Coordinates of C-alpha atoms in Angstrom, one line a residue:
X66 CA -7.2 -3.7 3.6
X67 CA -3.9 -1.7 3.6
X68 CA -3.8 1.5 5.5
X69 CA -3.0 4.8 3.7
X70 CA 0.2 6.5 5.1
X71 CA -1.8 9.6 6.1
X72 CA -4.6 7.9 8.0
X73 CA -5.4 6.3 11.3
X74 CA -6.2 2.7 12.0
X75 CA -9.7 2.4 13.4
X76 CA -9.7 -1.4 13.3
X77 CA -10.3 -3.3 16.6
X78 CA -7.2 -4.0 18.7
X79 CA -5.1 -7.0 17.9
X80 CA -4.5 -9.7 20.4
X81 CA -1.1 -8.2 21.1
X82 CA -2.6 -4.8 21.8
X83 CA -5.2 -6.3 24.0
X84 CA -2.4 -7.9 26.0
X85 CA -0.8 -4.5 26.5
X86 CA -4.2 -3.2 27.6
X87 CA -4.6 -6.0 30.1
X88 CA -1.2 -5.5 31.5
X89 CA -1.2 -1.6 31.6
X90 CA -4.9 -0.6 31.7
X91 CA -6.6 -3.5 33.6
X92 CA -8.6 -4.2 30.4
X93 CA -10.2 -7.6 30.2
X94 CA -13.5 -8.5 28.5
X95 CA -15.2 -8.6 31.9
X96 CA -13.6 -5.4 33.2
X97 CA -14.4 -3.6 29.9
X98 CA -18.1 -4.6 29.9
X99 CA -18.6 -3.7 33.5
X100 CA -16.8 -0.3 33.2
X101 CA -18.8 0.6 30.1
X102 CA -22.1 -0.2 31.8
X103 CA -21.1 1.7 35.0
X104 CA -19.9 4.8 33.0
X105 CA -23.1 4.8 30.9
X106 CA -25.1 4.8 34.1
X107 CA -23.0 7.6 35.7
X108 CA -23.3 9.6 32.5
X109 CA -27.1 9.2 32.4
X110 CA -27.3 10.4 36.0
X111 CA -25.1 13.4 35.3
X112 CA -27.9 15.3 33.6
X113 CA -25.8 18.4 33.2
X114 CA -23.5 16.7 30.8
X115 CA -24.1 15.9 27.1
X116 CA -22.1 13.1 25.6
X117 CA -23.1 10.1 23.5
X118 CA -22.8 6.7 25.2
X119 CA -22.0 4.0 22.7
X120 CA -19.3 1.5 23.7
X121 CA -16.6 2.7 21.3
X122 CA -17.0 6.3 22.4
X123 CA -16.9 5.5 26.2
X124 CA -13.7 3.6 25.6
X125 CA -12.0 6.9 24.6
X126 CA -12.4 7.9 28.2
X127 CA -12.1 4.6 30.0
X128 CA -8.7 3.6 28.5
X129 CA -6.7 6.5 29.7
X130 CA -8.5 6.2 33.1
X131 CA -7.5 2.5 33.4
X132 CA -11.2 1.5 33.3
X133 CA -12.2 3.4 36.5
X134 CA -15.7 4.7 35.5
X135 CA -15.7 7.5 38.1
X136 CA -12.3 8.8 36.9
X137 CA -13.6 8.7 33.3
X138 CA -16.7 10.7 34.2
X139 CA -14.4 13.3 36.0
X140 CA -12.4 13.5 32.7
X141 CA -15.6 14.1 30.7
X142 CA -16.5 16.9 33.2
X143 CA -13.0 18.4 32.9
X144 CA -13.3 18.5 29.2
X145 CA -16.7 20.2 29.5
X146 CA -15.1 22.7 31.9
X147 CA -12.3 23.4 29.4
X148 CA -14.7 23.9 26.5
X149 CA -16.9 26.2 28.5
X150 CA -13.9 28.3 29.8
X151 CA -12.5 28.6 26.2
X152 CA -15.8 28.8 24.3
X153 CA -14.8 31.6 21.9
X154 CA -11.7 29.8 20.9
X155 CA -13.2 26.4 20.3
X156 CA -16.9 27.0 19.5
X157 CA -17.9 25.1 16.4
X158 CA -14.3 24.6 15.3
X159 CA -13.9 22.7 12.1
X160 CA -10.8 21.8 10.0
X161 CA -11.8 24.2 7.3
X162 CA -11.3 27.0 9.8
X163 CA -7.6 26.2 10.0
X164 CA -7.1 24.8 6.5
X165 CA -4.4 27.4 5.5
X166 CA -2.6 26.8 8.8
X167 CA -2.5 23.1 8.0
X168 CA -1.7 23.3 4.3
X169 CA 0.7 26.3 4.1
X170 CA 2.6 26.1 7.4
X171 CA 4.6 23.2 8.8
X172 CA 3.9 23.6 12.5
X173 CA 2.3 20.4 13.4
X174 CA 3.1 17.0 12.0
X175 CA 2.6 13.3 12.9
X176 CA 5.1 10.6 11.9
X177 CA 3.5 8.2 9.5
X178 CA 5.0 5.3 11.5
X179 CA 4.6 4.6 15.1
X180 CA 7.6 4.2 17.4
X181 CA 9.0 1.0 18.8
X182 CA 6.4 0.9 21.5
X183 CA 3.5 1.4 19.0
X184 CA 2.9 5.0 20.1
X185 CA 1.9 7.8 17.8
X186 CA 4.6 10.6 17.6
X187 CA 3.3 14.1 17.3
X188 CA 5.8 16.8 16.2
X189 CA 5.4 20.5 17.0
X190 CA 7.8 22.9 15.3
X191 CA 8.0 25.8 17.7
X192 CA 11.2 27.4 16.4
X193 CA 12.1 29.1 13.1
X194 CA 9.5 27.0 11.3
X195 CA 6.8 28.9 13.1
X196 CA 5.9 32.3 11.8
X197 CA 3.6 33.8 14.5
X198 CA 2.5 36.6 12.1
X199 CA 0.9 33.9 9.9
X200 CA -0.2 31.4 12.6
X201 CA -0.6 33.0 16.0
X202 CA -0.4 31.0 19.2
X203 CA -4.2 30.4 19.4
X204 CA -4.2 29.0 15.8
X205 CA -1.4 26.7 16.7
X206 CA -3.4 25.5 19.7
X207 CA -6.4 24.9 17.4
X208 CA -4.2 22.7 15.1
X209 CA -3.1 20.6 18.0
X210 CA -6.7 20.4 19.2
X211 CA -8.0 19.1 15.8
X212 CA -5.2 16.5 15.6
X213 CA -6.0 15.2 19.0
X214 CA -9.7 14.7 18.0
X215 CA -8.7 12.3 15.3
X216 CA -6.0 10.6 17.3
X217 CA -8.5 9.6 20.0
X218 CA -10.4 7.5 17.4
X219 CA -7.5 5.1 17.0
X220 CA -7.7 2.1 19.4
X221 CA -4.0 1.4 19.2
X222 CA -3.3 5.0 20.3
X223 CA -5.9 4.8 23.1
X224 CA -3.9 1.8 24.4
X225 CA -0.3 2.7 23.6
X226 CA -0.5 6.4 24.1
X227 CA 1.2 9.3 22.3
X228 CA 4.6 10.9 22.4
X229 CA 5.2 14.6 21.7
X230 CA 8.4 16.0 20.3
X231 CA 8.6 19.8 20.5
X232 CA 11.3 21.1 18.2
X233 CA 12.6 24.6 19.1
X234 CA 15.3 24.7 16.5
X235 CA 16.0 28.3 15.6
X236 CA 13.7 29.7 18.3
X237 CA 14.1 33.5 18.5
X238 CA 12.4 36.4 20.2
X239 CA 9.9 36.5 17.3
X240 CA 8.4 33.3 18.6
X241 CA 8.9 34.0 22.3
X242 CA 7.0 37.3 22.0
X243 CA 4.0 35.5 20.4
X244 CA 3.6 33.4 23.6
X245 CA 2.0 34.6 26.8
X246 CA 1.2 33.4 30.3
X247 CA -2.5 33.0 29.2
X248 CA -1.5 30.9 26.2
X249 CA 0.8 28.8 28.4
X250 CA -2.0 28.2 30.8
X251 CA -4.4 27.3 28.0
X252 CA -2.0 24.8 26.4
X253 CA -0.9 23.1 29.6
X254 CA -4.4 23.0 31.1
X255 CA -5.5 21.3 27.9
X256 CA -2.7 18.7 27.9
X257 CA -3.0 17.9 31.6
X258 CA -6.7 18.0 32.2
X259 CA -8.7 17.8 28.9
X260 CA -7.0 15.3 26.6
X261 CA -8.4 11.8 26.7
X262 CA -5.2 10.2 25.6
X263 CA -2.3 8.6 27.4
X264 CA 0.4 11.3 27.2
X265 CA 3.5 9.1 27.7
X266 CA 6.4 11.5 27.0
X267 CA 7.1 15.1 26.0
X268 CA 10.6 15.7 24.5
X269 CA 12.0 19.2 24.2
X270 CA 14.7 19.2 21.5
X271 CA 17.1 21.7 19.9
X272 CA 16.2 24.4 22.3
X273 CA 18.6 27.4 22.3
X274 CA 19.4 29.6 25.3
X275 CA 16.4 31.9 24.6
X276 CA 14.2 28.9 25.4
X277 CA 14.7 29.8 29.1
X278 CA 12.2 32.6 28.5
X279 CA 9.6 30.1 27.2
X280 CA 10.3 27.8 30.2
X281 CA 9.7 30.7 32.5
X282 CA 6.2 31.0 31.0
X283 CA 5.4 27.3 31.0
X284 CA 6.9 26.2 34.4
X285 CA 4.2 27.6 36.7
X286 CA 1.5 25.6 34.9
X287 CA 3.2 22.2 34.8
X288 CA 2.0 19.6 37.4
X289 CA 4.1 16.8 38.8
X290 CA 2.7 14.1 36.5
X291 CA 3.7 16.0 33.3
X292 CA 7.0 17.2 34.8
X293 CA 7.9 13.6 35.3
X294 CA 7.2 12.9 31.6
X295 CA 9.2 15.9 30.3
X296 CA 12.7 15.4 28.9
X297 CA 15.1 18.0 27.7
X298 CA 17.7 17.0 25.1
X299 CA 19.0 20.1 23.4
X300 CA 20.9 18.9 20.3
X301 CA 21.8 15.5 21.8
X302 CA 19.8 13.2 19.7
X303 CA 21.4 10.2 21.3
X304 CA 19.7 11.1 24.5
X305 CA 16.4 11.2 22.6
X306 CA 17.1 7.8 21.3
X307 CA 17.1 6.4 24.8
X308 CA 13.4 7.0 24.7
X309 CA 12.6 6.5 21.0
X310 CA 14.6 4.0 18.9
X311 CA 16.4 5.7 16.0
X312 CA 15.0 3.0 13.8
X313 CA 11.7 4.8 14.1
X314 CA 12.9 8.3 13.8
X315 CA 13.7 10.4 10.6
X316 CA 17.2 11.8 9.9
X317 CA 15.9 15.2 11.3
X318 CA 16.2 13.6 14.7
X319 CA 19.3 11.5 14.2
X320 CA 17.2 8.6 13.1
X321 CA 17.7 5.9 10.5
X322 CA 14.5 6.7 8.5
X323 CA 14.6 9.2 5.6
X324 CA 14.4 12.9 6.3
X325 CA 10.8 14.2 6.6
X326 CA 9.3 15.1 3.3
X327 CA 5.7 15.4 4.5
X328 CA 3.8 17.6 6.9
X329 CA 0.4 18.8 8.1
X330 CA -0.6 19.5 4.5
X331 CA -0.5 15.7 3.9
X332 CA -2.4 15.0 7.1
X333 CA -5.1 17.6 6.4
X334 CA -7.3 15.2 4.3
X335 CA -7.2 12.7 7.2
X336 CA -8.5 15.4 9.6
X337 CA -11.3 16.2 7.1
X338 CA -12.2 12.5 6.8
X339 CA -13.5 12.5 10.4
X340 CA -15.7 15.6 10.1
X341 CA -18.6 13.6 11.6
X342 CA -16.7 12.9 14.8
X343 CA -15.5 16.5 15.0
X344 CA -19.0 17.9 14.4
X345 CA -20.4 15.7 17.2
X346 CA -17.5 16.6 19.6
X347 CA -18.5 20.3 19.1
X348 CA -21.8 19.5 20.7
X349 CA -20.4 17.6 23.7
X350 CA -19.8 19.1 27.2
X351 CA -22.4 20.8 29.4
X352 CA -25.9 20.2 28.2
X353 CA -26.8 23.9 28.4
X354 CA -23.8 25.2 26.5
X355 CA -24.5 26.4 23.0

């Protein structure tokens, strides 16, 4: 069955993917079975937490934690903490709540192809393409959050991880004024503590001088692990190509693929397709949280 361009691949990992998982994540049939059993036991004993415990779901947490069950449980608890701390922003969030942000504004996008390492590439247009009067910073976060809920269902992405390209082309004071220390803390706490995905690289591109004001907001909340994954390229796309082959990038980023002619409006039906997972995710976290 061929995969639609604006969908994820939920099929089981190929032998090639499983070899990557073995090499990078310690994943073998024996390790996987033992870790799932141990995490299920730990979760049952953590009576204050509410998550489902089927094998596929537990793998969402075990893979980014290299199959250490205790680490996976800690991640589940961090996610519960994040949801509790940001309850008004995230409570009962569904794609329909941000449909206009998806369909009418090109802020978040995902390349239809993966890169040369099999990683999903998420694009965030934070410069002139973002009109904060139409989509404020909190709405932008909610878009990112909904996309991550669908990405976590893709076994190849669980294994290979994701790359983020943040495009600040045309950034002006209009966008800078829409950001705040509280939003910076929200976004960076989420990325570093509450995303059950392997965040491999974050590339900052086309940033003008005014970006220094944004960096002043972000910098206090960036830990060492994320700092080591951050790369700043400005307009030097050849530098970006050292990390992502131009054969897998559109012309917008100096690549050999056609210029982007799609965006979040095309991905929106994919987000809606996985409503069942999103609805269940809304119930996960601390058992006594509404």
